[in-house]
Amino acid sequence: MYIFRENITQIQERTSPDSPSEFLLFQNYPNPFNNHTTINYQIPHSDLGEYSPRVCIVIYNVLGQCIKVLFDDEQLPGEYSVSWDGMDDNGCQVASGLYFYQLTAGNRKILKKMIYLK
């Protein structure tokens, strides 16, 4: 007589809101904007454990020129937001039009576009 017993153990990785699992750059809001806009993004945990990549968020004009650096520093995994008031790095108001914002973290890059209206 044989007795077969099946013991199944399931392991499921749990993530909390403070530990995102994906590298994401969200669409700015409001868009189009005329006073200020907010950009949300998340930096995930690495397979290597705690990882603090250098994170850079830059605004470009349609010519590809960097007009504003919103953030440039190391960040722990998590969800973040930055806002932009339509001013360039020289403190001048930019012209109405199409702009691009890019998130760079480690070797990853994501680019999105937004519209500024005066």
CSV table of C-alpha atoms in Angstrom, one decimal:
chain,number,residue,atom,x,y,z
A,1,MET,CA,0.0,0.0,0.0
A,2,TYR,CA,1.3,3.4,-1.0
A,3,ILE,CA,0.2,6.7,0.5
A,4,PHE,CA,0.9,9.8,-1.6
A,5,ARG,CA,1.0,13.1,0.2
A,6,GLU,CA,1.6,16.3,-1.7
A,7,ASN,CA,3.0,19.2,0.2
A,8,ILE,CA,2.9,22.4,-1.8
A,9,THR,CA,4.7,25.5,-0.6
A,10,GLN,CA,4.1,28.7,-2.5
A,11,ILE,CA,6.3,31.7,-2.2
A,12,GLN,CA,5.1,35.0,-3.4
A,13,GLU,CA,7.1,38.2,-3.5
A,14,ARG,CA,5.2,41.0,-1.7
A,15,THR,CA,5.7,44.5,-2.7
A,16,SER,CA,4.5,47.5,-0.8
A,17,PRO,CA,3.7,50.9,-2.1
A,18,ASP,CA,7.1,52.0,-0.9
A,19,SER,CA,8.9,49.4,-3.0
A,20,PRO,CA,7.9,49.6,-6.7
A,21,SER,CA,8.7,46.7,-8.9
A,22,GLU,CA,8.9,48.6,-12.2
A,23,PHE,CA,10.9,51.5,-13.6
A,24,LEU,CA,8.2,54.0,-14.6
A,25,LEU,CA,7.8,57.6,-15.8
A,26,PHE,CA,4.3,58.8,-15.7
A,27,GLN,CA,2.7,61.5,-17.9
A,28,ASN,CA,2.9,64.9,-16.4
A,29,TYR,CA,-0.2,66.6,-15.1
A,30,PRO,CA,-1.8,68.8,-16.0
A,31,ASN,CA,-0.9,68.6,-19.7
A,32,PRO,CA,-1.0,71.0,-21.4
A,33,PHE,CA,0.0,73.3,-18.5
A,34,ASN,CA,0.5,77.1,-18.1
A,35,ASN,CA,1.7,77.6,-14.5
A,36,HIS,CA,3.3,74.4,-13.3
A,37,THR,CA,3.2,70.7,-13.9
A,38,THR,CA,4.0,67.6,-11.9
A,39,ILE,CA,6.0,64.6,-13.0
A,40,ASN,CA,5.7,61.4,-11.1
A,41,TYR,CA,8.2,58.5,-11.4
A,42,GLN,CA,9.2,55.3,-9.6
A,43,ILE,CA,12.6,53.7,-9.1
A,44,PRO,CA,12.3,49.9,-8.4
A,45,HIS,CA,14.3,47.7,-6.1
A,46,SER,CA,17.2,46.0,-7.9
A,47,ASP,CA,17.8,42.2,-7.9
A,48,LEU,CA,21.0,43.2,-6.1
A,49,GLY,CA,19.1,44.5,-3.1
A,50,GLU,CA,19.2,48.2,-2.1
A,51,TYR,CA,20.4,50.1,-5.1
A,52,SER,CA,20.7,53.9,-5.3
A,53,PRO,CA,21.1,54.8,-8.9
A,54,ARG,CA,22.0,58.3,-10.1
A,55,VAL,CA,18.6,59.7,-11.1
A,56,CYS,CA,18.3,62.6,-13.5
A,57,ILE,CA,15.2,64.4,-14.8
A,58,VAL,CA,15.8,66.8,-17.6
A,59,ILE,CA,13.6,69.0,-19.7
A,60,TYR,CA,14.5,69.4,-23.4
A,61,ASN,CA,13.2,71.8,-26.1
A,62,VAL,CA,12.2,70.6,-29.6
A,63,LEU,CA,15.8,71.1,-30.8
A,64,GLY,CA,17.0,68.6,-28.2
A,65,GLN,CA,18.7,71.3,-26.1
A,66,CYS,CA,18.7,70.7,-22.3
A,67,ILE,CA,16.9,73.7,-20.9
A,68,LYS,CA,16.2,72.6,-17.3
A,69,VAL,CA,17.6,70.0,-14.9
A,70,LEU,CA,14.9,69.2,-12.4
A,71,PHE,CA,16.8,66.6,-10.4
A,72,ASP,CA,20.2,65.0,-10.5
A,73,ASP,CA,21.3,62.9,-7.5
A,74,GLU,CA,21.2,59.4,-6.2
A,75,GLN,CA,17.8,58.0,-5.0
A,76,LEU,CA,16.7,54.9,-3.2
A,77,PRO,CA,13.9,52.8,-4.7
A,78,GLY,CA,10.5,54.4,-4.3
A,79,GLU,CA,7.9,56.7,-5.8
A,80,TYR,CA,8.8,60.4,-6.4
A,81,SER,CA,7.5,63.5,-7.9
A,82,VAL,CA,9.0,66.8,-9.2
A,83,SER,CA,7.3,69.9,-10.5
A,84,TRP,CA,8.3,72.3,-13.2
A,85,ASP,CA,7.2,76.0,-13.4
A,86,GLY,CA,8.1,76.6,-17.0
A,87,MET,CA,11.4,78.3,-16.1
A,88,ASP,CA,14.8,77.3,-17.7
A,89,ASP,CA,18.1,76.9,-15.8
A,90,ASN,CA,18.8,80.6,-16.3
A,91,GLY,CA,15.6,81.6,-14.5
A,92,CYS,CA,13.8,82.7,-17.7
A,93,GLN,CA,10.3,81.8,-18.7
A,94,VAL,CA,10.3,79.4,-21.7
A,95,ALA,CA,8.2,79.9,-24.8
A,96,SER,CA,4.9,78.1,-25.3
A,97,GLY,CA,5.3,74.8,-27.2
A,98,LEU,CA,6.3,71.2,-27.1
A,99,TYR,CA,8.9,70.0,-24.6
A,100,PHE,CA,10.3,66.6,-23.7
A,101,TYR,CA,11.2,65.3,-20.2
A,102,GLN,CA,13.6,62.4,-19.7
A,103,LEU,CA,14.1,60.2,-16.7
A,104,THR,CA,17.5,58.5,-16.5
A,105,ALA,CA,18.3,56.1,-13.7
A,106,GLY,CA,21.4,53.9,-14.0
A,107,ASN,CA,21.4,52.6,-17.6
A,108,ARG,CA,17.7,53.1,-18.1
A,109,LYS,CA,16.0,56.1,-19.9
A,110,ILE,CA,12.4,57.0,-20.5
A,111,LEU,CA,11.3,60.0,-22.5
A,112,LYS,CA,7.9,61.7,-22.7
A,113,LYS,CA,6.5,64.9,-24.1
A,114,MET,CA,4.4,67.7,-22.7
A,115,ILE,CA,2.9,71.0,-23.9
A,116,TYR,CA,3.5,74.4,-22.2
A,117,LEU,CA,1.0,77.2,-22.9
A,118,LYS,CA,1.4,80.7,-21.7
